[in-house]
mmCIF file of C-alpha atoms in Angstrom:
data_model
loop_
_atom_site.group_PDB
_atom_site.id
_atom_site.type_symbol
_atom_site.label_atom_id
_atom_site.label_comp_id
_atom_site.label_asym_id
_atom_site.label_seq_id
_atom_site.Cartn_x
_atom_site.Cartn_y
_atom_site.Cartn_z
ATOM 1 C CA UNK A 207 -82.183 -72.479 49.248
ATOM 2 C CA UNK A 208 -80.443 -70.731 46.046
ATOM 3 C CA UNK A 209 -78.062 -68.436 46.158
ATOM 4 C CA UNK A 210 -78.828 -65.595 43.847
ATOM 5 C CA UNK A 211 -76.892 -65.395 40.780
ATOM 6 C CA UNK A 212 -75.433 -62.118 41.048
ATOM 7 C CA UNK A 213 -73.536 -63.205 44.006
ATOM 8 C CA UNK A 214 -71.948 -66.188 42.833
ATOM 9 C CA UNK A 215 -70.310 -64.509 40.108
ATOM 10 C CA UNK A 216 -68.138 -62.386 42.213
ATOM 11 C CA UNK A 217 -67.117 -65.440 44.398
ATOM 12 C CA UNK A 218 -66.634 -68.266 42.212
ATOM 13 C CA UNK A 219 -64.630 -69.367 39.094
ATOM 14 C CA UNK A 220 -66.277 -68.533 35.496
ATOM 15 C CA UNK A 221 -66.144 -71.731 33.284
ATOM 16 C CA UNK A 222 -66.188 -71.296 29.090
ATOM 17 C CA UNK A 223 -69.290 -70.681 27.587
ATOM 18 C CA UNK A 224 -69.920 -73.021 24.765
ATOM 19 C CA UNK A 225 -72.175 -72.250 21.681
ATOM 20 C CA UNK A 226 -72.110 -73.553 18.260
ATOM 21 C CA UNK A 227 -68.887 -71.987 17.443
ATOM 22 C CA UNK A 228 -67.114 -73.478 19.678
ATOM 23 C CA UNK A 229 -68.660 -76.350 21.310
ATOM 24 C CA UNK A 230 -66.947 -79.338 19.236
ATOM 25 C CA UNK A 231 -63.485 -77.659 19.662
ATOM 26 C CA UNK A 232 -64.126 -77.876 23.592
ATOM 27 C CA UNK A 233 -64.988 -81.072 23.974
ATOM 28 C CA UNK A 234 -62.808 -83.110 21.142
ATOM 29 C CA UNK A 235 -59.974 -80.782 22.859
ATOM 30 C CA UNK A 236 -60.119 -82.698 26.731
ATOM 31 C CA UNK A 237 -60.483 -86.057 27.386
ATOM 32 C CA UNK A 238 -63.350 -85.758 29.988
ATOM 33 C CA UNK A 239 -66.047 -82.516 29.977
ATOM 34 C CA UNK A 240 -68.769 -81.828 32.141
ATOM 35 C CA UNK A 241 -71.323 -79.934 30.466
ATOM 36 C CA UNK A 242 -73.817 -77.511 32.204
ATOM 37 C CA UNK A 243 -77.467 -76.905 30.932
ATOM 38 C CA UNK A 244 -78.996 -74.539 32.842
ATOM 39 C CA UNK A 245 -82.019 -73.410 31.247
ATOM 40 C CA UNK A 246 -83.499 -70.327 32.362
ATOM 41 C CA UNK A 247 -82.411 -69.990 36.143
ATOM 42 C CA UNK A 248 -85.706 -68.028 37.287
ATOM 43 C CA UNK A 249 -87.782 -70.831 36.210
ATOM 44 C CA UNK A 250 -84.931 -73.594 37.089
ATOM 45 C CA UNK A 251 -84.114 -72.221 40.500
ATOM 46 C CA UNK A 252 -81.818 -75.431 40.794
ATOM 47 C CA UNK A 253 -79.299 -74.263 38.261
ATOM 48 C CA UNK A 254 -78.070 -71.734 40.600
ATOM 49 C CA UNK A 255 -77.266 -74.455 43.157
ATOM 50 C CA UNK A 256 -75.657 -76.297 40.489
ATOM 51 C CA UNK A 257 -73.770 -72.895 39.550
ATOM 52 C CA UNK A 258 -72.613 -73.295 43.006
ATOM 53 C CA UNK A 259 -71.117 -76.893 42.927
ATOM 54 C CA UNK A 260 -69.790 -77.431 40.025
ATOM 55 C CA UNK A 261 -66.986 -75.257 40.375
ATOM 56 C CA UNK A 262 -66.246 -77.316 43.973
ATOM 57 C CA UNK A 263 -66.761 -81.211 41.718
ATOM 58 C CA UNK A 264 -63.889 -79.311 39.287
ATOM 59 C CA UNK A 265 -61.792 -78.758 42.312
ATOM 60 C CA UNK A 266 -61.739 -82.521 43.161
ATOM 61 C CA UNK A 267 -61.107 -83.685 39.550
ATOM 62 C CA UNK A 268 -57.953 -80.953 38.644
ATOM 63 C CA UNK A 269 -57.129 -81.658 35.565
ATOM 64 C CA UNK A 270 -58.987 -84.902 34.678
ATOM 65 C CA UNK A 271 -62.150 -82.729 34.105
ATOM 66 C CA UNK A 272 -62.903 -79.972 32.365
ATOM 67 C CA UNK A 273 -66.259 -77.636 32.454
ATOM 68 C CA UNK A 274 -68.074 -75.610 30.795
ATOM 69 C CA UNK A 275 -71.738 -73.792 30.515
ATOM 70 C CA UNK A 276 -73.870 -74.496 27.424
ATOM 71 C CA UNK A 277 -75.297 -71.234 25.887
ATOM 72 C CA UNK A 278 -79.272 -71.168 25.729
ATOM 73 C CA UNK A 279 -78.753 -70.488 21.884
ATOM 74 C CA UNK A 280 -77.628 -74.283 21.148
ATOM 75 C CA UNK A 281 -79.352 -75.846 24.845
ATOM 76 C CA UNK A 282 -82.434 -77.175 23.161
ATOM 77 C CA UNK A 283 -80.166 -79.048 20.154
ATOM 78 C CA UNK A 284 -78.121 -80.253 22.179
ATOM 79 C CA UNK A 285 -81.052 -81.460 24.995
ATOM 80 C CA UNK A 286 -82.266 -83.594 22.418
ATOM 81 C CA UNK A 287 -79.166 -85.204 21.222
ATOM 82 C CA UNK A 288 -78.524 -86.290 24.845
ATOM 83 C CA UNK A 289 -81.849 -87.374 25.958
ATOM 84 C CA UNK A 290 -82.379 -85.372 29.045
ATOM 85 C CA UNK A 291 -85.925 -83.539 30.052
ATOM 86 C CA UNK A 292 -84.993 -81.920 33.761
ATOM 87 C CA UNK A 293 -83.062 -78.890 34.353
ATOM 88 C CA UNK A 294 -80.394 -78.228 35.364
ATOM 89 C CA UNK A 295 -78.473 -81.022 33.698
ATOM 90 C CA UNK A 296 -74.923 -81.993 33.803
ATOM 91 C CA UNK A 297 -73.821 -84.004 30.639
ATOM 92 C CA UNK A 298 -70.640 -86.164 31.025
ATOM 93 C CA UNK A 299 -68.802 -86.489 27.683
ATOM 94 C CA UNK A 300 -65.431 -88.360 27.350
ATOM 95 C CA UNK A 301 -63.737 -87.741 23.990
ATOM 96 C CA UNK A 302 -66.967 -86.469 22.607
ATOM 97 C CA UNK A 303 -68.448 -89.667 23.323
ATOM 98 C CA UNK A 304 -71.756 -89.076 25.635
ATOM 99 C CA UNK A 305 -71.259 -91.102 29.218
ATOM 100 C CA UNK A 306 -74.691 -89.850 31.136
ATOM 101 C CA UNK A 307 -76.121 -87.063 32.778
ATOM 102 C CA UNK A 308 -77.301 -86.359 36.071
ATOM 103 C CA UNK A 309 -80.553 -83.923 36.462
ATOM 104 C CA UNK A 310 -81.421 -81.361 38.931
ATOM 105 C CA UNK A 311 -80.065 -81.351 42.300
ATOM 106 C CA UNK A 312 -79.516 -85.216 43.951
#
């Protein structure tokens, strides 16, 4: 079950927003991102559950992780530059350098 999105913005942490202005600054700028694609969450109800965890994975990690949520405007570009086709994705960079990705909800 998903939580709606409107109520997990009043209870959990916002993470940046990255689009092409400043997506490469992000991730050269910390040694280890985690990247979230979440499409559309009305057709990906997943991403809200995602939405939900992530924040909690960032809790674990402190400082030796950083997030962040990929804007739909540069999504698709960078979907295809990482080689995922499931949503929600989260892509694992580590100095820029692409470690994996793990889709929808496992």
């Amino acid at each position: 079950m998903s939580i709606p999105s409107q109520d997990i913005s009043s209870t959990r942490p916002r993470l940046p927003l990255l689009d092409a202005d400043n997506y490469d600054n992000f991730v050269y700028s910390h040694d280890t991102v985690v990247l979230f694609f979440r499409n559309d969450p009305q057709h990906f109800p997943e991403s809200q559950d995602v939405q939900v965890i992530l924040p909690e994975l960032l809790k674990v990690f402190g400082s030796q992780l950083q997030g962040a949520v990929i804007d739909r405007s540069i999504e698709r570009e960078l979907q295809a530059r990482f080689h995922f086709s499931a949503w929600p994705a989260l892509v694992f960079l580590r100095r820029g350098e692409y470690l994996g990705v793990i889709t929808g909800i496992k």
